[in-house]
XYZ file of C-alpha atoms in Angstrom:
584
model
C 64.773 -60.960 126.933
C 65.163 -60.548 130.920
C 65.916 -57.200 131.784
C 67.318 -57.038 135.673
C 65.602 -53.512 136.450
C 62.626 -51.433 135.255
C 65.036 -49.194 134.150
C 67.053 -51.002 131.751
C 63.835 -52.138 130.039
C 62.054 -48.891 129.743
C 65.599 -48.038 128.227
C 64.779 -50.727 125.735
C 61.747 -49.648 125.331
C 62.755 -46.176 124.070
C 66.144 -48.058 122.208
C 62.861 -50.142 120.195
C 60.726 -47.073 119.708
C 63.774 -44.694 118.051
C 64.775 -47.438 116.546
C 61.995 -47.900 114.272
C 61.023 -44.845 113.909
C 60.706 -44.637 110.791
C 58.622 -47.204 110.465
C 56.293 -46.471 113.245
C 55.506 -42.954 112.100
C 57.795 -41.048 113.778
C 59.524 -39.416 110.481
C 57.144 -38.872 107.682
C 60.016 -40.676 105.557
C 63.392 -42.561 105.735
C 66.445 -40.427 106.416
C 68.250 -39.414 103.219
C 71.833 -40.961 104.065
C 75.000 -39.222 102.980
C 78.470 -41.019 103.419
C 81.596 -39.324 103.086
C 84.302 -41.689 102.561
C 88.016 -40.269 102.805
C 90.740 -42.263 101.754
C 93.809 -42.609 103.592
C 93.268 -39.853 106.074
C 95.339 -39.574 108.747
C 94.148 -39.524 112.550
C 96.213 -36.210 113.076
C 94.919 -34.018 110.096
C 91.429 -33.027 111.118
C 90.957 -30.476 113.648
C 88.882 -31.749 115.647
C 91.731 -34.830 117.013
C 93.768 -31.782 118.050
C 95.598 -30.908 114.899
C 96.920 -27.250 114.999
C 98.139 -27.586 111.479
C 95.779 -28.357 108.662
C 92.189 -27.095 109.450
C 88.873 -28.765 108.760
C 86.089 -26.530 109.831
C 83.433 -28.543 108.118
C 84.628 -31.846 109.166
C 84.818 -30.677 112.665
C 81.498 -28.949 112.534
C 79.762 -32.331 111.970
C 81.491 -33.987 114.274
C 80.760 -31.067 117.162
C 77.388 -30.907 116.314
C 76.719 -34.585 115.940
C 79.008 -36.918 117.412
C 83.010 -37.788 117.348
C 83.479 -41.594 117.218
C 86.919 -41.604 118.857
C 87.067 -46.021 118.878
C 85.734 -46.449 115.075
C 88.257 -49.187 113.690
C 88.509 -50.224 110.178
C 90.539 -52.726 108.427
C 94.369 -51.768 107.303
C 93.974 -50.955 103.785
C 91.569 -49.593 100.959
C 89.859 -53.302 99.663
C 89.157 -55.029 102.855
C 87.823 -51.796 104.856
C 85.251 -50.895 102.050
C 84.565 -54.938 101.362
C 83.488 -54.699 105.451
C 81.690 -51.726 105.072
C 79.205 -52.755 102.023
C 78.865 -56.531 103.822
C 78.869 -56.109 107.258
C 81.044 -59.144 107.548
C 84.941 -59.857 108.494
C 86.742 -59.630 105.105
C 88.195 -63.239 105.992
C 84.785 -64.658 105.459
C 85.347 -63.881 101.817
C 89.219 -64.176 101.107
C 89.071 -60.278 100.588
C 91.652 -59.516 103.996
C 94.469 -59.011 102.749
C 95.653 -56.291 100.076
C 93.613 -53.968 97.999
C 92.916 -55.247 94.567
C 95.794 -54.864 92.058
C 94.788 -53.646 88.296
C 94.407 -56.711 86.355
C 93.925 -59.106 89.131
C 90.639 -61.517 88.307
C 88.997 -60.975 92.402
C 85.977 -59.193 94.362
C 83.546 -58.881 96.529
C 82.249 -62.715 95.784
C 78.406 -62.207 93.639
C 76.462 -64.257 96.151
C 77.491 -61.324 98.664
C 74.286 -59.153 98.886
C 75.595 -55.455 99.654
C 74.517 -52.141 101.624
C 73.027 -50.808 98.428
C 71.090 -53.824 97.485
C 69.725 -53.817 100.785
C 68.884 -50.152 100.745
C 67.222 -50.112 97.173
C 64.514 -52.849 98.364
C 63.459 -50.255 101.019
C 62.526 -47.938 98.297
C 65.950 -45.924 98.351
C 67.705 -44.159 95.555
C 71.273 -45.460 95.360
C 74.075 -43.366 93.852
C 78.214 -43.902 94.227
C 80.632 -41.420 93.069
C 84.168 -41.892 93.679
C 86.271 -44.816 94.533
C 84.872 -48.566 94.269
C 88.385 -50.845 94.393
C 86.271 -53.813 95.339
C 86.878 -55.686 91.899
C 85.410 -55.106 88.484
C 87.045 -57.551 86.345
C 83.566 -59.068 84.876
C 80.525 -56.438 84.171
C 79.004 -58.459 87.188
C 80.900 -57.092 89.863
C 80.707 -53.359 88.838
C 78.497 -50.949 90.634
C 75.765 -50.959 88.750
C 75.307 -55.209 88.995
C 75.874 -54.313 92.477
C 73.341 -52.488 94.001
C 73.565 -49.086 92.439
C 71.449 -46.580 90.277
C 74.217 -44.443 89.059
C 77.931 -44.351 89.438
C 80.490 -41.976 88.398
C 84.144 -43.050 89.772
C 86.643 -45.606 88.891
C 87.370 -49.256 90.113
C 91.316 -49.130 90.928
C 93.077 -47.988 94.263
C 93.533 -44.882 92.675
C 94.447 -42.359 89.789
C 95.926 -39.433 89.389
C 93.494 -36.133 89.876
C 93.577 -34.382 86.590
C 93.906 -36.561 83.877
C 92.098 -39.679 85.533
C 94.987 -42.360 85.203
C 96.124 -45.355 86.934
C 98.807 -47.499 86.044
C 99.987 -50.645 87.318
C 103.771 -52.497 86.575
C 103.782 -51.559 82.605
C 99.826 -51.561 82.695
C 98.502 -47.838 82.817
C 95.080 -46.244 80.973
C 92.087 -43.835 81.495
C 89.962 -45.498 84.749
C 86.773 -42.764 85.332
C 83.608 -44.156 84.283
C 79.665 -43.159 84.320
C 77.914 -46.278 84.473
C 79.074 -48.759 82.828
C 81.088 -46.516 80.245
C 84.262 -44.469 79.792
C 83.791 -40.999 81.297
C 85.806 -39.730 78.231
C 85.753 -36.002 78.498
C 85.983 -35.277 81.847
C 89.505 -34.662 82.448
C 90.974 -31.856 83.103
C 89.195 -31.011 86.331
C 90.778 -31.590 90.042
C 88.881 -34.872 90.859
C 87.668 -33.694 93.981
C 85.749 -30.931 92.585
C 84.423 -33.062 90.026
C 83.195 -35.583 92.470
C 81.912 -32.550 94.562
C 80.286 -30.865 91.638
C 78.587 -34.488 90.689
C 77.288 -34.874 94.267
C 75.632 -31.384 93.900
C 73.950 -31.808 90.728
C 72.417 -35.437 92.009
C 70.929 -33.351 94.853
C 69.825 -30.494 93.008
C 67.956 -33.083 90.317
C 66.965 -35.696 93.312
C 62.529 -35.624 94.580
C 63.126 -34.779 98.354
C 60.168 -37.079 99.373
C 62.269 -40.345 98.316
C 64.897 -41.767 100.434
C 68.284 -41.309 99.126
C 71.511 -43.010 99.879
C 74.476 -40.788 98.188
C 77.844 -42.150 98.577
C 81.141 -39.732 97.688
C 83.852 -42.170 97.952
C 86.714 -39.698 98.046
C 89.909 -40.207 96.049
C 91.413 -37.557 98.330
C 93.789 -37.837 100.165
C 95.510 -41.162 98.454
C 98.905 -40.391 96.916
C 99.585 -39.252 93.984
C 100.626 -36.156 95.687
C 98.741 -32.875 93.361
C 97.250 -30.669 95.138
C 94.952 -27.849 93.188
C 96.423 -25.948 90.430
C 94.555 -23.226 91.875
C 96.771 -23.108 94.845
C 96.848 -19.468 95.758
C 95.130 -18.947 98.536
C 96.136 -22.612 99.626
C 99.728 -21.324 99.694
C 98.872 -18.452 101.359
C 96.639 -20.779 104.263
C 99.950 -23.207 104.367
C 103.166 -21.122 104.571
C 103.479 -22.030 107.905
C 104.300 -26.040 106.895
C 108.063 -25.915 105.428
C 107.560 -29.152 103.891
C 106.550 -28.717 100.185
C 105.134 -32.580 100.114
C 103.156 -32.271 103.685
C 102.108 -28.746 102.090
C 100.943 -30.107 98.991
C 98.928 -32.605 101.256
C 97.565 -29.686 103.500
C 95.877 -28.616 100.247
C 94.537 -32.013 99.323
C 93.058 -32.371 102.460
C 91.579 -28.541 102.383
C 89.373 -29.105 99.432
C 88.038 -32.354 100.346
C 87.337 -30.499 103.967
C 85.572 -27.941 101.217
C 83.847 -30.968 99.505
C 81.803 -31.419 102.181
C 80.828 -28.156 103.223
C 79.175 -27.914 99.499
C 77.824 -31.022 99.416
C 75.502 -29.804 102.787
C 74.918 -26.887 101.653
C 73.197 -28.217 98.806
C 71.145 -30.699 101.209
C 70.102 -27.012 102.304
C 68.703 -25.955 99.634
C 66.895 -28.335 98.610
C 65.640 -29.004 101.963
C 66.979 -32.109 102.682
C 69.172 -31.650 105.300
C 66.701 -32.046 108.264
C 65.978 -35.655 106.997
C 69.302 -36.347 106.710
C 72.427 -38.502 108.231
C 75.928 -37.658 107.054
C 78.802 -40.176 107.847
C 82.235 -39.290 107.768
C 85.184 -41.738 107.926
C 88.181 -42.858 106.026
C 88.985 -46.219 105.520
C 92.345 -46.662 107.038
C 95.026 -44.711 108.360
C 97.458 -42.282 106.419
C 100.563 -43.681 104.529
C 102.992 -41.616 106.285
C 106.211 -43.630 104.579
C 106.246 -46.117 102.376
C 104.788 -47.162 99.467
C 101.376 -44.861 98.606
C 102.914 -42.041 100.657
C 100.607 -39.414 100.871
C 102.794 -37.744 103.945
C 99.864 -37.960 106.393
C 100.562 -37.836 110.286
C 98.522 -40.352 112.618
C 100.528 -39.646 115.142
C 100.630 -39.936 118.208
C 98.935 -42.938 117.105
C 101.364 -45.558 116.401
C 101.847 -47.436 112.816
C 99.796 -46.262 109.716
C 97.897 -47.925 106.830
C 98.603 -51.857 106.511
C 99.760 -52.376 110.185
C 97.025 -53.224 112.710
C 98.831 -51.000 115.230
C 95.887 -47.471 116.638
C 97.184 -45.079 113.121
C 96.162 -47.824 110.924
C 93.014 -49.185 111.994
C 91.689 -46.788 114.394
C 90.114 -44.416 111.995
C 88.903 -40.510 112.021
C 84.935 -40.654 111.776
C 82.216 -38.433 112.849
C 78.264 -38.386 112.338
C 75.874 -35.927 111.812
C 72.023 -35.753 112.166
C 69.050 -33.936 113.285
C 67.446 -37.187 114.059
C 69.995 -38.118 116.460
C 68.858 -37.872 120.074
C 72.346 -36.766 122.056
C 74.736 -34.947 120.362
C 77.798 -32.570 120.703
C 79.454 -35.511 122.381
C 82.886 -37.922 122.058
C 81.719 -41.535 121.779
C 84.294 -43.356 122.981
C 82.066 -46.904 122.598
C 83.505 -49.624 120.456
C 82.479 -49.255 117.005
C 83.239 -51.229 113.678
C 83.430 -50.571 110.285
C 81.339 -54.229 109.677
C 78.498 -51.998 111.869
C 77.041 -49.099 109.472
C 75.473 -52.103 107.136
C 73.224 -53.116 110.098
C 73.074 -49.941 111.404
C 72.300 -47.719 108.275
C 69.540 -50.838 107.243
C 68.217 -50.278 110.915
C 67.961 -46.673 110.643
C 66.379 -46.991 106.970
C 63.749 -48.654 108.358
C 64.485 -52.156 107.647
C 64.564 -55.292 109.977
C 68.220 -56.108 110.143
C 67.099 -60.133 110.728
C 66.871 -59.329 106.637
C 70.799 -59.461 106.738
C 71.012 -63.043 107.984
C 74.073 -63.838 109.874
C 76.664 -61.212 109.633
C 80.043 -59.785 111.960
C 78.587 -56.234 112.222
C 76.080 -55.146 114.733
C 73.447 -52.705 115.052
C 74.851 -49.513 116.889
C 71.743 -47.109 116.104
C 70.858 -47.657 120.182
C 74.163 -46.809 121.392
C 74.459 -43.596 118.923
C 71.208 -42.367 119.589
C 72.349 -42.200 123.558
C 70.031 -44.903 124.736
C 72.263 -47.895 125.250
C 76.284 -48.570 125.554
C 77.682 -50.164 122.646
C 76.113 -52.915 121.550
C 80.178 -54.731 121.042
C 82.800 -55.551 123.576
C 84.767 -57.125 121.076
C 86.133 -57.507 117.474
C 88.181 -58.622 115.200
C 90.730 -56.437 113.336
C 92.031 -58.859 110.744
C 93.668 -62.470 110.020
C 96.056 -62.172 107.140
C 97.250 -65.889 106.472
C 99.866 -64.425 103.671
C 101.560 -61.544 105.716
C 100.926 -63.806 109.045
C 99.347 -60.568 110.724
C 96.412 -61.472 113.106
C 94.489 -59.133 115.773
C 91.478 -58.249 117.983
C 90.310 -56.340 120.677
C 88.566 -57.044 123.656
C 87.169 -53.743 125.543
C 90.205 -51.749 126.021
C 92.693 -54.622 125.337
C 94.018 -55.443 121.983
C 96.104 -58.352 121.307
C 98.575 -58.233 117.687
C 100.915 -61.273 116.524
C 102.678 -60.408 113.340
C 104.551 -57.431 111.465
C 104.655 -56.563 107.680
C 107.441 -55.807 106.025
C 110.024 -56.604 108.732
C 108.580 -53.944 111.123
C 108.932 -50.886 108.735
C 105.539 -49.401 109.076
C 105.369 -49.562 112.831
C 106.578 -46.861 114.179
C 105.486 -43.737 114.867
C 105.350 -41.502 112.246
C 105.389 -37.448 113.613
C 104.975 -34.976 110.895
C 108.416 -33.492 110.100
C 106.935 -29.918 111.497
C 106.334 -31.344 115.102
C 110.288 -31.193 115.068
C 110.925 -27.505 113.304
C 111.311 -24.422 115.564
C 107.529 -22.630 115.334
C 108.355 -18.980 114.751
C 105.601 -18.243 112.129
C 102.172 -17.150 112.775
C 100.296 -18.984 115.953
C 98.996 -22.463 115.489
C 95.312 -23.315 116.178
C 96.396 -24.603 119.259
C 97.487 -21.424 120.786
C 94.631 -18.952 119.035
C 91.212 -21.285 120.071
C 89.434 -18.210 119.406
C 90.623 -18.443 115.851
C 89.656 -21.619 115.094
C 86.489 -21.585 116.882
C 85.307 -19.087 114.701
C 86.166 -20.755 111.199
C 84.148 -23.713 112.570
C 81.521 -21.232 113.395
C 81.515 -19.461 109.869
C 82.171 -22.936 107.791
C 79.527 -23.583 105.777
C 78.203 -26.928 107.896
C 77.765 -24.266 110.392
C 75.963 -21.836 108.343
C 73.751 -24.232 106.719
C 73.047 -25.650 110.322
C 71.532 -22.726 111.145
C 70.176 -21.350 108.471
C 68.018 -24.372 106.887
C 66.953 -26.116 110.339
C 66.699 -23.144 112.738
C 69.014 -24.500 115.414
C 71.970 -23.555 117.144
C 75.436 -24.836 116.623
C 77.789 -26.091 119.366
C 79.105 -22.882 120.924
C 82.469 -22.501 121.255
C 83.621 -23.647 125.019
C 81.691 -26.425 124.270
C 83.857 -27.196 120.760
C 86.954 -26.670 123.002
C 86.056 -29.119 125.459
C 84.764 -31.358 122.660
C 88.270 -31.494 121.192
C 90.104 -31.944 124.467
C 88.051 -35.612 124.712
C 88.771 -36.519 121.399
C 92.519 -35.983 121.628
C 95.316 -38.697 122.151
C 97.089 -37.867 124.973
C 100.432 -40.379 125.337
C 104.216 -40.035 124.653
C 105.347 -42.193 121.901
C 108.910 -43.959 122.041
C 111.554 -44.208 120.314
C 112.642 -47.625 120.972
C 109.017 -49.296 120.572
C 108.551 -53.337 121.360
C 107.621 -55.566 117.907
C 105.134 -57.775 117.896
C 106.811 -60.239 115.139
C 108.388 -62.404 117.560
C 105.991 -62.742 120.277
C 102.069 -61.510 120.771
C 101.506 -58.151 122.271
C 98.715 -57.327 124.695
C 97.959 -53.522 124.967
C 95.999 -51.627 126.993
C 94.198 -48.866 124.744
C 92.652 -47.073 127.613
C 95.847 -46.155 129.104
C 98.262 -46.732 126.829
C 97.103 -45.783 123.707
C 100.256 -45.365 121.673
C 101.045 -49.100 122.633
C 103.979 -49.011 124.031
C 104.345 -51.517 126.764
C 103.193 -54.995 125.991
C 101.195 -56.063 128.770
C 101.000 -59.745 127.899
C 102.723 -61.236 130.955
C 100.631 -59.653 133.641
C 97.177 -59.874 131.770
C 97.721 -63.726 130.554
C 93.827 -64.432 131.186
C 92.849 -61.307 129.224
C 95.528 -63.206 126.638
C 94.532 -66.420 126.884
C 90.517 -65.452 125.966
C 91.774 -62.944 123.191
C 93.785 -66.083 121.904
C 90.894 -68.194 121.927
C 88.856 -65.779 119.809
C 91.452 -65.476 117.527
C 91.130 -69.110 117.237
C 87.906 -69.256 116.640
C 88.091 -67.136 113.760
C 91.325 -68.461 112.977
C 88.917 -71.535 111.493
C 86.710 -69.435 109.345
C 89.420 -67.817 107.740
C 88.627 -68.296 104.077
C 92.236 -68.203 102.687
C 92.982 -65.332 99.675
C 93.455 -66.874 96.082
C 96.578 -65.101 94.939
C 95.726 -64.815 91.189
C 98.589 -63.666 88.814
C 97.750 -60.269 86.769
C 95.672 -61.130 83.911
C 97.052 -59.759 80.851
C 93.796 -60.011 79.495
C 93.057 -56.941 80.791
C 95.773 -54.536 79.606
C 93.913 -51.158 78.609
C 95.827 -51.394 75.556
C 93.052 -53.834 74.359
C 90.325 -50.925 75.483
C 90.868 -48.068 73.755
C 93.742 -47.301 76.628
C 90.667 -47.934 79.484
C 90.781 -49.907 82.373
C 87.847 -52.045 81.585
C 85.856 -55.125 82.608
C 87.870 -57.980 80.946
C 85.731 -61.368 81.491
C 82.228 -62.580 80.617
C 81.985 -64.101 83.867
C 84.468 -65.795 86.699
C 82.836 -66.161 89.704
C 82.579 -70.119 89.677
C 86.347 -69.995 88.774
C 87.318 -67.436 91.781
C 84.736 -67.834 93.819
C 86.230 -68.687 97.502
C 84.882 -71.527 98.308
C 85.795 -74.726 100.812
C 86.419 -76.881 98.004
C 88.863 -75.074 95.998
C 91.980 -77.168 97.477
C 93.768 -77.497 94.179
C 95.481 -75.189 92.041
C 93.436 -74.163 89.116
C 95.315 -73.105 85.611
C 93.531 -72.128 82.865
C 95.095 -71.337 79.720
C 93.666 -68.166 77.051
C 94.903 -68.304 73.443
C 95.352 -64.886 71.660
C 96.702 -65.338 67.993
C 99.606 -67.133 69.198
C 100.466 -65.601 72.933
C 99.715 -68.537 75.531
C 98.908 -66.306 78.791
C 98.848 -69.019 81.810
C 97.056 -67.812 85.403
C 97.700 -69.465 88.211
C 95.319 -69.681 91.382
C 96.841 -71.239 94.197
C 93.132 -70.667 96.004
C 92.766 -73.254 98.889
C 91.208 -72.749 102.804
């Protein structure tokens, strides 16, 4: 490589040298890697975006002691975002772009897909999932532990409900929480945060410090159902200020996972892994402030939420956290995405990411390590052939074609409270000194200081720190729609994307078209499967199960499935017909 001054390659000197760290002798091990992964979290309900209403000291401590990635995008909804994340690669590479994976429904992440945990365990780490997986399960094959992982304790659906473990699906419902490959029978009756929380803790308490581990606690929190605690108390007590009883109910769900991960670091703490460690935060998509899923979250000022490709559903809260990290207490406001952590976490972990072959995401370790700019100036957000939604963005310009749903998710979405008169106690925003201190005293904080020694971001700094990583923009009420005609925005100045800025930017158009095209060919199109009946839980003792020996060669997305494909299952004398119209 050329470098044009002796700066930029002593800078890539230095990029090489933290880089590889680990390998070179630097660290006397691989980091221990902790991601958090929240689902459905909306930009607007963690403190550290500026929201007065629902705080999240341990979220925010992470973020302003590490670093607050304020242009992370993700994909629009739950299955393509984490199919991203665990390849590296576009979701349309795979058929896996458009929506999450229904109960029932014979698709995955395709078998000859090698994923962040596979990668990870052949660098000597220890790979454990709790939570969500929603990336298909339908043969033994595609579950977690065919997949990459040592242990798992979660379920494969979107969701289920957070006491009693159940999701249902059109006259389809039954038990989905499983530890390994079997039924976690017995585990109901605790709030599914805490028992994801709790399961987190004891894997740390039993896990040898001197091997790498890479813990993931896929979150069912904040997805709807709507149930907050039962021991709501003091959550009541922390939320009489919001009048709304559902957005009040969410305050609470959010609360305890904000409490999940204060535990969880605390127990790195005490076991002394925290100073080897990197903690990721992020959600997957945007909150479902209307609509189907509604889980009353507020991305605003942000426009649209989860399944649009408008800022509140693809531009996603995220934050990371590490001792290792070179420049921190900082806004990032570099362009980051979601495809990225695969080569970057393999990078970090010591591996050569030329292991990964050719994928979408990019190594970022450089650019969040303070030694180079982002190593993207563009990316693709999605190409959904079914819902005819297409975007990307191109430094701070993002071109859309395309609307779901008629335009019905597009707006902008203020929480209901933004719009009551304010005569309880004083919001965050007036009483800084408030909230500065319950960052200060959250247990991220404590455990900061007390197991490594250092300082925490003091408060003016926190203050200005949140400034940077809030919005600033005045939505509309009568917004432009970008089903009739594309929209260019500019996301630098106009980040609530409300003037389309196609006409006078038609070059900037023009190249963002072309890259759309050229992606537009690789699209590999989804195979809409029809439920399988096949797996009804009532055939499972009332559990959502795996239901086929195998599939893949049947479903797998490839070029040369043109046709449509029926196959035919006998039971006693109930014909059930499937039919894949899977073509590219």
């Amino acid at each position: 490589m050329m470098c044009s001054t002796t700066i930029r390659c002593s800078t890539l000197v230095l990029c090489f040298i933290v880089s590889f760290g680990t390998t070179m002798g630097l660290y006397e091990t691989a980091p221990h890697i902790i991601v958090f992964m929240a689902d459905d979290l909306g930009w607007d309900d963690v403190g550290f975006h500026g929201s007065d209403q629902i705080p999240t000291p341990n979220i925010d401590a992470l973020g302003y002691n590490g670093i607050i990635l304020n242009r992370h995008y993700v994909l629009p909804s739950s299955t393509p975002s984490r199919t991203a994340f665990f390849t590296g690669q576009y979701p349309i590479r795979m058929g896996m772009q458009g929506e999450g994976i229904q109960g029932g429904e014979p698709r995955g992440i395709p078998l000859n897909v090698r994923i962040l945990p596979e990668y990870l365990r052949s660098l000597g780490y220890m790979t454990k999932l709790i939570g969500k997986w929603h990336v298909g399960y339908y043969t033994p094959q595609h579950t977690p532990l065919h997949r990459g992982f040592d242990s798992f304790l979660g379920f494969y659906n979107s969701h289920v409900t957070y006491y009693d473990y159940k999701y249902s699906f059109q006259n389809m419902s039954g038990y989905d929480m499983h530890r390994g490959d079997a039924p976690a029978y017995g585990s109901t009756d605790k709030y599914v945060t805490d028992l994801f929380t709790d399961e987190a803790i004891r894997i740390i308490q039993y896990h040898e410090p001197s091997r790498p581990l890479y813990l993931q606690i896929s979150h069912l929190a904040v997805h709807a159902p709507l149930e907050s605690p039962h021991d709501y108390g003091h959550y009541d007590r922390q939320f009489m200020h919001i009048r709304e009883i559902n957005r009040r109910k969410y305050a609470r769900m959010v609360s305890r996972l904000d409490n999940s991960v204060g535990r969880i670091v605390q127990a790195l703490g005490s076991r002394g892994m925290l100073k080897d460690s990197l903690i990721l935060f992020l959600t997957d998509n945007g909150a479902a402030s209307i609509g189907k899923f509604r889980n009353y979250g507020s991305n605003y000022p942000l426009r649209g939420m989860k399944y649009t490709l408008y800022e509140g559903g693809v531009r996603g809260a995220a934050v990371l956290w590490s001792p290792r990290l070179r420049k921190t207490a900082r806004v990032c406001d570099d362009l980051m995405h979601v495809t990225d952590w695969l080569p970057t976490l393999y990078s970090i972990a010591g591996g050569d990411v030329r292991d990964l072959g050719e994928i979408d995401g990019v190594d970022q370790w450089c650019m969040l390590n303070g030694s180079l700019p982002s190593a993207r100036d563009r990316l693709l957000l999605n190409i959904d052939e079914i819902s005819k939604t297409e975007g990307a963005i191109y430094k701070q310009f993002k071109l859309l074609r395309g609307s779901i749903e008629g335009g019905y998710y597009d707006g902008y979405y203020r929480d209901i409270e933004r719009l009551m008169p304010h005569d309880h106690k004083k919001s965050i925003q007036e009483d800084m000194p408030l909230y500065t201190d319950t960052v200060l005293k959250s247990a991220v904080s404590q455990s900061i200081t007390r197991h490594l020694g250092d300082p925490v971001t003091q408060p003016s700094t926190m203050i200005q720190l949140r400034r940077e990583a809030t919005v600033n923009c005045r939505p509309r009420d009568n917004f432009i729609t970008c089903n009739v005609t594309e929209c260019l925005f500019d996301i630098n100045n106009d980040p609530c994307e409300t003037k389309n800025i196609a006409e006078q930017y038609s070059r900037i158009s023009r190249e963002l078209d072309k890259f759309l095209e050229h992606y537009g060919r690789n699209v590999k199109r989804q195979i809409k499967i029809s439920v399988d009946w096949l797996a009804d839980p009532r055939r499972t003792n009332n559990t959502w199960e795996p239901w086929l020996i195998s599939g893949e060669n049947m479903l797998n997305n490839s070029a040369a499935q043109l046709a449509s494909l029926t196959y035919c299952v006998h039971i006693g004398i109930i014909l059930v017909t499937v039919t894949c119209n899977g073509f590219i």
